[in-house]
Short mmCIF file of C-alpha atoms in Angstrom, two decimals:
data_model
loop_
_atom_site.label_atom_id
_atom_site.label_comp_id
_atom_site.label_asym_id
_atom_site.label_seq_id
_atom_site.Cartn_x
_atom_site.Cartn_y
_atom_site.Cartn_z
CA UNK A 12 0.00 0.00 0.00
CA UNK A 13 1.20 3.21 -0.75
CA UNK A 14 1.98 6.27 1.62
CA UNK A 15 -1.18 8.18 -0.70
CA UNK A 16 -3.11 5.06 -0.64
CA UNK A 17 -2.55 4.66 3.39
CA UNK A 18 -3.72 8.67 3.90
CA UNK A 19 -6.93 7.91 1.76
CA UNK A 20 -8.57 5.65 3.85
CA UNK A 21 -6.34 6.26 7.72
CA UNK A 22 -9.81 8.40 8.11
CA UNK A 23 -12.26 5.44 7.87
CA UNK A 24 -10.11 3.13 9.28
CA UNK A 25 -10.00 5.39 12.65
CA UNK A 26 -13.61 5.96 12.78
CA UNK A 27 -14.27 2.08 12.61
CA UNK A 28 -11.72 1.35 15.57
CA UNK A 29 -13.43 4.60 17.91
CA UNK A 30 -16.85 2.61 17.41
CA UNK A 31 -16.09 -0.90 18.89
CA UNK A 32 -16.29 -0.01 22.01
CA UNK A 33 -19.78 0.71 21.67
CA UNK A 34 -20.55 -2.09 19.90
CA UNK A 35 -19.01 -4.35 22.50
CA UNK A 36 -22.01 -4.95 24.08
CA UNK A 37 -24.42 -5.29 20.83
CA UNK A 38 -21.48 -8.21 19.73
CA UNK A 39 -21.72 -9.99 23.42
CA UNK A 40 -25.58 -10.00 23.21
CA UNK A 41 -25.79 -11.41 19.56
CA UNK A 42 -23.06 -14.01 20.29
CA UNK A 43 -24.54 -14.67 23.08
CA UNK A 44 -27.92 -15.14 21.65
CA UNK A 45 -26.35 -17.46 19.03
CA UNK A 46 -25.27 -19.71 21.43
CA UNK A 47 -28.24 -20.45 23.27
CA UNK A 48 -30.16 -20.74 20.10
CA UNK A 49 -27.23 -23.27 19.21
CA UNK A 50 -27.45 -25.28 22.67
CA UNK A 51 -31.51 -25.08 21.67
CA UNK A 52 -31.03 -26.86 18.34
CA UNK A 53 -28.46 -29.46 19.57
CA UNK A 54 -30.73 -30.97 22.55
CA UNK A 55 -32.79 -34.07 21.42
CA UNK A 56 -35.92 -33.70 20.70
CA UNK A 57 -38.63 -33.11 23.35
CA UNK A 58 -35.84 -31.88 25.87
CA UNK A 59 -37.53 -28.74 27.86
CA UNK A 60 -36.02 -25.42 28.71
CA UNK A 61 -35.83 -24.59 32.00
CA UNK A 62 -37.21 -20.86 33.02
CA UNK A 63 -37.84 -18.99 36.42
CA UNK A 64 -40.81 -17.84 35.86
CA UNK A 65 -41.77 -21.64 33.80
CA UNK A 66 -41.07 -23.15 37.65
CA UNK A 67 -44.02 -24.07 39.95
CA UNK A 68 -45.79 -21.20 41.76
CA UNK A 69 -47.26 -21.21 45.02
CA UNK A 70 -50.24 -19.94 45.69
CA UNK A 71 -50.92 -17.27 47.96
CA UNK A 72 -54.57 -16.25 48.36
CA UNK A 73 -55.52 -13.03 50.83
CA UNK A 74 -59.55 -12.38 51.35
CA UNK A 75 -61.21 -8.76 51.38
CA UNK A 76 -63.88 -8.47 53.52
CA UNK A 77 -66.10 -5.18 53.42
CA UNK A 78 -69.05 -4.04 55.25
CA UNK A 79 -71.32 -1.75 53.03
CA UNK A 80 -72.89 0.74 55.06
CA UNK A 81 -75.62 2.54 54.31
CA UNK A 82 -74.63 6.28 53.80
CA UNK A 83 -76.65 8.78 56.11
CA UNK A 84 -78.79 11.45 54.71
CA UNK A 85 -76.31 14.41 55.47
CA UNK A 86 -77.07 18.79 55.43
CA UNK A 87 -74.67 19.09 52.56
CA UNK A 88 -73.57 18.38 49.10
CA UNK A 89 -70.65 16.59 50.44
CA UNK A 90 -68.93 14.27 48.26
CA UNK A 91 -69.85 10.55 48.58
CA UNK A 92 -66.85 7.70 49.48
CA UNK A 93 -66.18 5.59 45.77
CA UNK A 94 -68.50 2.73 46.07
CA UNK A 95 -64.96 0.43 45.85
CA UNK A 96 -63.24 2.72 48.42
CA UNK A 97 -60.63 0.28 49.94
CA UNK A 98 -61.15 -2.64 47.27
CA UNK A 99 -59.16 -0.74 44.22
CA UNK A 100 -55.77 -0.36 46.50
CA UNK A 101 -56.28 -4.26 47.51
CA UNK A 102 -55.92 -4.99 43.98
CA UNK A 103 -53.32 -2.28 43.42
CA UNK A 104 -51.48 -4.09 45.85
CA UNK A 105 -51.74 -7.36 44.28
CA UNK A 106 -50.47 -6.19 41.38
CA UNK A 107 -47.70 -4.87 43.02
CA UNK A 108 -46.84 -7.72 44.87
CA UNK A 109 -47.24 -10.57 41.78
CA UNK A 110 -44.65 -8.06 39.72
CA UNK A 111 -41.58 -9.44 41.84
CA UNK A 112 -43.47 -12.29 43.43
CA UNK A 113 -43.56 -14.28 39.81
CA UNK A 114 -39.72 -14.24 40.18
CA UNK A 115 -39.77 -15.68 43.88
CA UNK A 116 -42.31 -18.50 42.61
CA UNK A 117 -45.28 -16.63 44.16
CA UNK A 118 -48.84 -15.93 42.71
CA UNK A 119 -50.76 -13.46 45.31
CA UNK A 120 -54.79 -13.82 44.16
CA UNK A 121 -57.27 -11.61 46.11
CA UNK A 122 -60.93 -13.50 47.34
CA UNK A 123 -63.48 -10.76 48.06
CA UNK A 124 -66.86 -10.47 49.83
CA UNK A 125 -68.46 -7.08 49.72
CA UNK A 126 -72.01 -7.10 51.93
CA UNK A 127 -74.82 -4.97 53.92
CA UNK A 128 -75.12 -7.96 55.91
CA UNK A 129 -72.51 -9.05 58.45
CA UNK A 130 -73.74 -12.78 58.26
CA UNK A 131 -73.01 -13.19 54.57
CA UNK A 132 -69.57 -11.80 55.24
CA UNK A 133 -69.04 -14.40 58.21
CA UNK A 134 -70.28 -17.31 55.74
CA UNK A 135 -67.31 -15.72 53.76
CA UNK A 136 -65.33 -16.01 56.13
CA UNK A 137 -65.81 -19.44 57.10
CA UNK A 138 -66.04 -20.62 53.49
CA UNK A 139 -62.41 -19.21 53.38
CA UNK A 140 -60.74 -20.51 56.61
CA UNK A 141 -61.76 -24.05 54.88
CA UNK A 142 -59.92 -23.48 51.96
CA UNK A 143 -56.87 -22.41 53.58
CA UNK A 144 -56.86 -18.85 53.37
CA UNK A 145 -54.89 -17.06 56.40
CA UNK A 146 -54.99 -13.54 55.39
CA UNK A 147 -57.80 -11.02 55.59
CA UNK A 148 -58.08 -7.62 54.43
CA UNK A 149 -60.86 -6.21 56.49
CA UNK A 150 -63.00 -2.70 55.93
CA UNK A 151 -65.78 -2.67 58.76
CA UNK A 152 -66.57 -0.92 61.87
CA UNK A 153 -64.57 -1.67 65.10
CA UNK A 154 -67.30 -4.35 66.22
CA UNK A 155 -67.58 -6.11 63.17
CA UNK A 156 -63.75 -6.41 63.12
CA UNK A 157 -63.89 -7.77 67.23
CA UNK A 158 -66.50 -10.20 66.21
CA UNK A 159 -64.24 -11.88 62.82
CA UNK A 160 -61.35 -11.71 65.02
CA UNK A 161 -62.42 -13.08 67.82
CA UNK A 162 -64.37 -16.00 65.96
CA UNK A 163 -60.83 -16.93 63.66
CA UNK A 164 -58.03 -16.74 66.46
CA UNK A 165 -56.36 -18.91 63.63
CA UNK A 166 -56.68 -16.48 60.62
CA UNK A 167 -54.48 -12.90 60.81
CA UNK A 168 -56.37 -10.06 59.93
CA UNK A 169 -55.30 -6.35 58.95
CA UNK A 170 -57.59 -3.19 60.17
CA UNK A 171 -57.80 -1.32 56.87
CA UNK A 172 -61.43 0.30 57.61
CA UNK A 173 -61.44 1.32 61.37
CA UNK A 174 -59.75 4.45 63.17
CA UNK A 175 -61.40 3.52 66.24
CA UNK A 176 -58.66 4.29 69.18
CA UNK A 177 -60.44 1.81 71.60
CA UNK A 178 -58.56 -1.28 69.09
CA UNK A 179 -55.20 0.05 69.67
CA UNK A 180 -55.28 0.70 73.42
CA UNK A 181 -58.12 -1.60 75.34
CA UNK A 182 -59.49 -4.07 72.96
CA UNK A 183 -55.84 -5.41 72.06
CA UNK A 184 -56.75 -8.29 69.21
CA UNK A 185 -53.70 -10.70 69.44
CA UNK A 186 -54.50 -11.30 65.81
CA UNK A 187 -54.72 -7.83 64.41
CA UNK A 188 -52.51 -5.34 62.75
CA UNK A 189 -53.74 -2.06 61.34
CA UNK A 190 -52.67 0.14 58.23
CA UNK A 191 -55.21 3.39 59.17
CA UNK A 192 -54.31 5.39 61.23
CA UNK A 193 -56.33 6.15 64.24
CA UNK A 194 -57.90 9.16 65.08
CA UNK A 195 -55.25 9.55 67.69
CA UNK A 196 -52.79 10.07 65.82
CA UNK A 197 -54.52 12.18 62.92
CA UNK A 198 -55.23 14.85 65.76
CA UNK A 199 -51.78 14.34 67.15
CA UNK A 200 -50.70 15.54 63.80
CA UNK A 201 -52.59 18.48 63.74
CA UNK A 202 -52.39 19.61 67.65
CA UNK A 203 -48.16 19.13 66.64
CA UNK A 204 -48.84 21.68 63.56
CA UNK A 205 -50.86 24.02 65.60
CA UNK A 206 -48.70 24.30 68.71
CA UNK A 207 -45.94 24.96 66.28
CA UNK A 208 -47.50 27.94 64.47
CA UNK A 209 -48.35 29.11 67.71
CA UNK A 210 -52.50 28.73 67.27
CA UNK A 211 -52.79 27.28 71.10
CA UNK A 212 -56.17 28.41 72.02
CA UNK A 213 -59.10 26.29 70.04
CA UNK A 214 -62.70 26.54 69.42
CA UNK A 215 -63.94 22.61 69.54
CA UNK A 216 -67.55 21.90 67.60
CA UNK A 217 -68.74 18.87 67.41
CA UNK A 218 -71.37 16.75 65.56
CA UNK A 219 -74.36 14.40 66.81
CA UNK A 220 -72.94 11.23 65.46
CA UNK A 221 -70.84 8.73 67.47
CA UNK A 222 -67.93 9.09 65.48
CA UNK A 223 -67.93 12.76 65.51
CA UNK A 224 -67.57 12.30 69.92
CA UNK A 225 -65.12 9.75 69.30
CA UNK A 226 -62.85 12.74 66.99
CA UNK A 227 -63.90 15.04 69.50
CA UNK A 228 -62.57 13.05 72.61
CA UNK A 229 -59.22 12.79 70.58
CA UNK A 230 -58.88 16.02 69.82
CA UNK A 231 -59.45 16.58 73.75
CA UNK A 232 -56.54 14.48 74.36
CA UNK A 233 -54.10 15.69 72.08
CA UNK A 234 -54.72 19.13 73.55
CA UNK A 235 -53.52 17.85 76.86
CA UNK A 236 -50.32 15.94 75.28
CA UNK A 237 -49.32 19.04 73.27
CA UNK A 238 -50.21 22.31 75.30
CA UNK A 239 -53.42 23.21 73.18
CA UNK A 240 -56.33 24.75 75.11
CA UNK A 241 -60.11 24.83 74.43
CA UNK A 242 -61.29 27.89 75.13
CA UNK A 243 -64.79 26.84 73.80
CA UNK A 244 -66.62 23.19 73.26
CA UNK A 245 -69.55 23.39 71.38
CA UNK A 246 -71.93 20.67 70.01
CA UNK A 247 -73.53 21.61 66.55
CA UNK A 248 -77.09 20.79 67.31
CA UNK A 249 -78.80 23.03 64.28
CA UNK A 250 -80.74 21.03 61.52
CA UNK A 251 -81.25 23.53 59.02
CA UNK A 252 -79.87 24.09 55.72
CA UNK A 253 -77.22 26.05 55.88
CA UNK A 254 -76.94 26.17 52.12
CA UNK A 255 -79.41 29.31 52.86
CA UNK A 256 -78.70 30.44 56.41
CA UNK A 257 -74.40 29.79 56.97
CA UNK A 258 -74.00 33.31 57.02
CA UNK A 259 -76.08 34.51 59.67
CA UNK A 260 -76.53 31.35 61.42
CA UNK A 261 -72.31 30.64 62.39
CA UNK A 262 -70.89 33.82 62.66
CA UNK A 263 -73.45 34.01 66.28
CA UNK A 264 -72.59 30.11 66.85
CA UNK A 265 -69.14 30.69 66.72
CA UNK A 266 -69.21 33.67 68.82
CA UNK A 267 -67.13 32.94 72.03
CA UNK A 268 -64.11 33.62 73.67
CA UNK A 269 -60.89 34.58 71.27
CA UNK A 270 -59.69 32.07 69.93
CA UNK A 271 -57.07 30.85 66.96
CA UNK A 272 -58.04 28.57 65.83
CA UNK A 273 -61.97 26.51 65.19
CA UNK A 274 -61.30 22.98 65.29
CA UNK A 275 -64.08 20.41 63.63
CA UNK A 276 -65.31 16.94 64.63
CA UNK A 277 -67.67 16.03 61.50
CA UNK A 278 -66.46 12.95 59.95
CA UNK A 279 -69.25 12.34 57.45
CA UNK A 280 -69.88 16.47 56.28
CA UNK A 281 -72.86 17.40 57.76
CA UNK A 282 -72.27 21.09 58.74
CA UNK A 283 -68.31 21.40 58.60
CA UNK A 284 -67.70 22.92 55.18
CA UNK A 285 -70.13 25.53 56.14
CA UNK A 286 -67.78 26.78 59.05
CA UNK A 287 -65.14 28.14 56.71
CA UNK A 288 -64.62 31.78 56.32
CA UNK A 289 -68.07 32.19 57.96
CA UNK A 290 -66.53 31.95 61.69
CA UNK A 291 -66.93 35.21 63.99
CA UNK A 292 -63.30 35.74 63.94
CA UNK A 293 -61.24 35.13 61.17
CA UNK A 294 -59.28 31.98 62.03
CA UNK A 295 -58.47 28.84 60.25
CA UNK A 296 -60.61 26.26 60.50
CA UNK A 297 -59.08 22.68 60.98
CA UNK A 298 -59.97 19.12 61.60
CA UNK A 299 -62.05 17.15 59.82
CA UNK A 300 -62.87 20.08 57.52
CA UNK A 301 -60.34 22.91 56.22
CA UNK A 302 -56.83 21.62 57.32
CA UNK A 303 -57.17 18.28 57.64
CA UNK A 304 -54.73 15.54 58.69
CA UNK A 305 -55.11 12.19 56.81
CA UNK A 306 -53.03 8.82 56.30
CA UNK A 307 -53.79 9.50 52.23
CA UNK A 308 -54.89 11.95 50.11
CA UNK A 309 -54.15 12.41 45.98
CA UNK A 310 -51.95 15.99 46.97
CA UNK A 311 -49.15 13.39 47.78
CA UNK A 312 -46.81 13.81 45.26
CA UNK A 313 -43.36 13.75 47.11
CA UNK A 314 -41.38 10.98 47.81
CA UNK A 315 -41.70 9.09 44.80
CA UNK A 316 -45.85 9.06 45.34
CA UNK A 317 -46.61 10.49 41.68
CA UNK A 318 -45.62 7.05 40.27
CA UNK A 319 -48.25 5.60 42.91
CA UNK A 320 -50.99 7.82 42.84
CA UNK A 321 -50.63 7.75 38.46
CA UNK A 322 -50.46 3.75 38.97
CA UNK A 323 -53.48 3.82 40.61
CA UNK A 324 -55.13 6.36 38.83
CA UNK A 325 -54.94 4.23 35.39
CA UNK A 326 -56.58 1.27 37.34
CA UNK A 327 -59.11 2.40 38.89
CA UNK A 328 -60.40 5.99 36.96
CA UNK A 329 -60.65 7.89 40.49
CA UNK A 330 -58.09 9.43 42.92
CA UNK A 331 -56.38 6.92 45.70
CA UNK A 332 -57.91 7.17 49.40
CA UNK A 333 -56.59 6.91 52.81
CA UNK A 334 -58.31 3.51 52.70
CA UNK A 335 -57.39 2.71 49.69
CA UNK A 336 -53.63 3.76 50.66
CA UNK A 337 -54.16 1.34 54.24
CA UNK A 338 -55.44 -2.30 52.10
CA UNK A 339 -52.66 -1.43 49.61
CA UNK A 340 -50.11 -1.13 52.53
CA UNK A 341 -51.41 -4.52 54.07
CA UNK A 342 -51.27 -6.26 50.67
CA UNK A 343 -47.39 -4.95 50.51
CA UNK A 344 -46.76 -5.75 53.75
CA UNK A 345 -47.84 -9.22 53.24
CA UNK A 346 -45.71 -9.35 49.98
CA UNK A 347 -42.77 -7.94 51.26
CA UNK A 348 -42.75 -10.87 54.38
CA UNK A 349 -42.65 -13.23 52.14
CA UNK A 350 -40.32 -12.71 49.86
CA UNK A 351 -37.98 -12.25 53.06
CA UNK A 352 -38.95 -16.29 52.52
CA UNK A 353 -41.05 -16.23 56.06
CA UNK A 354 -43.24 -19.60 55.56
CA UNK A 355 -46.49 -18.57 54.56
CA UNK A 356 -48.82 -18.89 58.23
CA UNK A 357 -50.48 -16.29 59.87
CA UNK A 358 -47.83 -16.72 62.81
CA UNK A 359 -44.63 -16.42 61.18
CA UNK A 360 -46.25 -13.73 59.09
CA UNK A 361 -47.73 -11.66 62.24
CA UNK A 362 -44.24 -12.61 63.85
CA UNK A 363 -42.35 -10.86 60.94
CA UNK A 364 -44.43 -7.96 60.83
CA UNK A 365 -43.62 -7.16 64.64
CA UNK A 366 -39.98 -7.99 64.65
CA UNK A 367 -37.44 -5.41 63.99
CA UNK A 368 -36.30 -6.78 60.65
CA UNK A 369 -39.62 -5.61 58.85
CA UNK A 370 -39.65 -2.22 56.91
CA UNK A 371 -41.93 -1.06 54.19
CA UNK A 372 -41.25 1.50 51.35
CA UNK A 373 -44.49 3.26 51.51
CA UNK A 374 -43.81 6.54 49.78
CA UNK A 375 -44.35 8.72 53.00
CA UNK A 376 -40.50 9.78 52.81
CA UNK A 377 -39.60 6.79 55.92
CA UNK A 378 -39.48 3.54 56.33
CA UNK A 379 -42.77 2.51 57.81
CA UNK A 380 -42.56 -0.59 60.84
CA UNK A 381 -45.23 -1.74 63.17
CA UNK A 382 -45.81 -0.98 66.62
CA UNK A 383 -45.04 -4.29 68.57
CA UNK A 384 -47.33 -3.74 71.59
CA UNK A 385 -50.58 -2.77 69.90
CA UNK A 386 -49.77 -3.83 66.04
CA UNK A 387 -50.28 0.05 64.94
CA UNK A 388 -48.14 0.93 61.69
CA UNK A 389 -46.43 3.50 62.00
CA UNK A 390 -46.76 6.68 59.37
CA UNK A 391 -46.18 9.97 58.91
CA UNK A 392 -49.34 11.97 58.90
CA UNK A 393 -50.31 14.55 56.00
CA UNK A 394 -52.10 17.73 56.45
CA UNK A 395 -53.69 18.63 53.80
CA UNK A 396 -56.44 21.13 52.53
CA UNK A 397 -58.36 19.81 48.83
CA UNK A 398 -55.50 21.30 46.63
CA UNK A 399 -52.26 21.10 48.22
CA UNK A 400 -50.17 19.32 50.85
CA UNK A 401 -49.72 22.57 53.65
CA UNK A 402 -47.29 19.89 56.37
CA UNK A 403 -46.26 16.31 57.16
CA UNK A 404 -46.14 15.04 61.05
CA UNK A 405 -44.56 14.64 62.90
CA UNK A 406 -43.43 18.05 62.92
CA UNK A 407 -39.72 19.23 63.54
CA UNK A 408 -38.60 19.12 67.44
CA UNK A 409 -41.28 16.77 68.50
CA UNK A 410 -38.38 13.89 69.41
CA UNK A 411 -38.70 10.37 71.08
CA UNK A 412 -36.31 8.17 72.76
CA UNK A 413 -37.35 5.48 69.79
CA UNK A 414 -38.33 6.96 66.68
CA UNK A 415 -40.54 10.03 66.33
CA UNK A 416 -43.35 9.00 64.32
CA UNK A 417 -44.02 7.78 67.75
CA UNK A 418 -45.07 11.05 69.27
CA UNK A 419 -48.14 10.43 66.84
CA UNK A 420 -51.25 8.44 68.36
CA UNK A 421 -50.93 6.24 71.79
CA UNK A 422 -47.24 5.26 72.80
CA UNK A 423 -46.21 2.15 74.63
CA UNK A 424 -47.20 3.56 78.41
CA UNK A 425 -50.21 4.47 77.33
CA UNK A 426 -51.83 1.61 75.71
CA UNK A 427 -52.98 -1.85 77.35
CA UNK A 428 -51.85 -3.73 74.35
CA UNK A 429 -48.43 -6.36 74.45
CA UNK A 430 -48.52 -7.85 71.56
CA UNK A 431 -45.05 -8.74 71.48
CA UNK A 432 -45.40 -10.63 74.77
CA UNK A 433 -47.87 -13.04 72.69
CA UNK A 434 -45.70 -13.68 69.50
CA UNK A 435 -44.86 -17.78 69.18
#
């Protein structure tokens, strides 16, 4: 070759030799590929392939149990619950879990029973025991949730429907862990936010219905624990429609003793969205209405949430509850036990679940654990108003010798609850 020849095609030749790395990997991939199609062609006839997700899969079937309530005729154009509120992040959950159980040989299944009547459910439940089911998602009022437990000792069931405080302090079910918070710690969240903007003295109204004296007692509490003070307690007692008379009829109700801030206890609507901006003095108006704290609410966007709330969104056309957010967290705490390989019973699984080892990636910005002595998991706590996320307890210098999403709802000393002594 000649020294003009050689200077013609040095250019090409260069440009070919800067491109194999890159095309290192490409090469290892084909040849690769060409060798197990070679191996494939070379076996005798009949021989089968071997695959990890071709292996044997076991089974692993969690029930849903719902109580349909009726919904009460309310005094305003509240909003009603999605008629699957709860179900949708069960099977969001599922999903979740079958997406790196089918690796691990696992297929998670959900069995549901959705009734008015509590008998049908129990059939259910019976039907299911038989058939070796030893998980159970349950959404039902604290007594309906006693009586299952109490009749299936055997069977573990997670609290995804009930913020009753009573279950995680005196009634201590051996065999029951909950994923919702409980009211005691949604108004711990909010007492810690108030105290820290300095809005100490409260105006407390509450509503006729049980629950409502149930938010209301709480919210008592957590004024103790915190420094709060109610300067006023009021029970709303009017019946009228205050579509037509809020503005004359709360400015007088409301007018007591300065306060900063009106706290609500209205779980279901019937009067609270009527109290803002209509109040005597111009203060914020928290609780169940205006700032409200909640395990779960579609503002959640931080800590990696978006991908959640956008998963859930394509599934089920409708915007993820706290509900929804609790039976998804007990579906992925069930899927995370096991692929720790913790033998599939409701005591090694309940035995996990308390031990130190267990953590769960909840998108809440921290690892989320149960509470060993009453089975409580523990979350942060969003406050929220319908368009943004306003703060996330537990709130900065509230600290605890263990961990401080402890501060929020009832610590060890104060519950009756020892779980932990009762784990096999």
């Amino acid at each position: 070759m000649t020294s003009t020849q050689t200077c013609s095609i040095y250019p090409v030749c260069l440009a070919t030799l800067r491109r194999i790395p890159a095309m290192l990997p490409a090469l290892l991939i084909t040849v690769l590929s060409m060798a197990w199609l070679l191996m494939i062609l070379l076996m005798p006839t009949g021989t089968a392939v071997a695959s990890p997700l071709s292996q044997p899969q076991q089974s692993i079937v969690v029930g849903y149990l719902e109580l349909q309530l009726p919904s009460p005729p309310l005094l305003s154009n509240v909003l009603p619950e999605p008629e699957d509120n709860g179900l949708q992040g069960a099977i969001l959950g599922i999903s979740d879990n079958n997406a790196g159980g089918r690796f691990l040989g696992l297929a998670y299944t959900l069995e549901q029973a959705r009734s008015a009547d509590e008998a049908e459910l129990g059939a259910a439940l019976n039907r299911w025991q038989q058939q070796g089911i030893q998980l159970v998602l349950v959404n039902a009022p604290a007594a309906t949730l006693n009586a299952f437990a109490s009749q299936h000792p055997e069977l573990l069931f997670f609290n995804v429907g009930s913020y009753d405080d009573e279950l995680r302090i005196r009634h201590c079910l051996p065999n029951v862990l909950h994923t919702l918070p409980s009211r005691a710690m949604l108004t711990d969240a909010l007492a810690q936010w108030l105290i820290k903007k300095k809005l100490k003295k409260w105006l407390l109204i509450t509503g006729t219905r049980s629950q409502d004296k149930d938010y209301a007692n709480a919210v008592r509490r957590s004024a103790k624990r915190f420094g709060g003070k109610i300067v006023a307690d009021k029970d709303w007692t009017f019946d009228s429609d205050l579509r037509r008379s809020a503005q004359t009829e709360v400015p007088l109700f409301t007018q007591t003793k300065e306060y900063d801030a009106v706290v609500v206890a209205d779980e279901l609507g019937d009067f609270g969205e009527f109290l803002l901006y209509n109040t005597w003095y111009p203060r914020p108006v928290v609780g169940t209405q205006g700032l409200k704290p909640v395990g779960w609410h579609r503002v959640i966007e931080q800590w990696g949430a978006a991908q959640l709330q956008s998963r859930f969104d394509r599934q089920a056309k409708r915007w993820m509850t706290d509900k929804d957010y609790a039976a998804w967290a007990a579906m992925r705490s069930i899927g995370e036990t096991l692929s720790h390989q913790v033998p599939y019973s409701a005591t090694s699984i309940r035995s996990h679940l308390l031990g130190s080892q267990f953590e769960l990636a909840g998108f809440k910005g921290r690892k989320l654990t149960y509470r060993n002595w009453n089975g409580q998991l523990r979350q942060p706590i969003a406050l929220v108003h319908p368009r943004a996320l306003v703060s996330q307890s537990p709130q900065e210098g509230y600290l605890h010798p263990h961990t401080e999403l402890d501060t929020l709802g009832f610590d060890q000393p104060e519950s009756q609850c020892r779980l932990a002594d009762q784990i096999d």
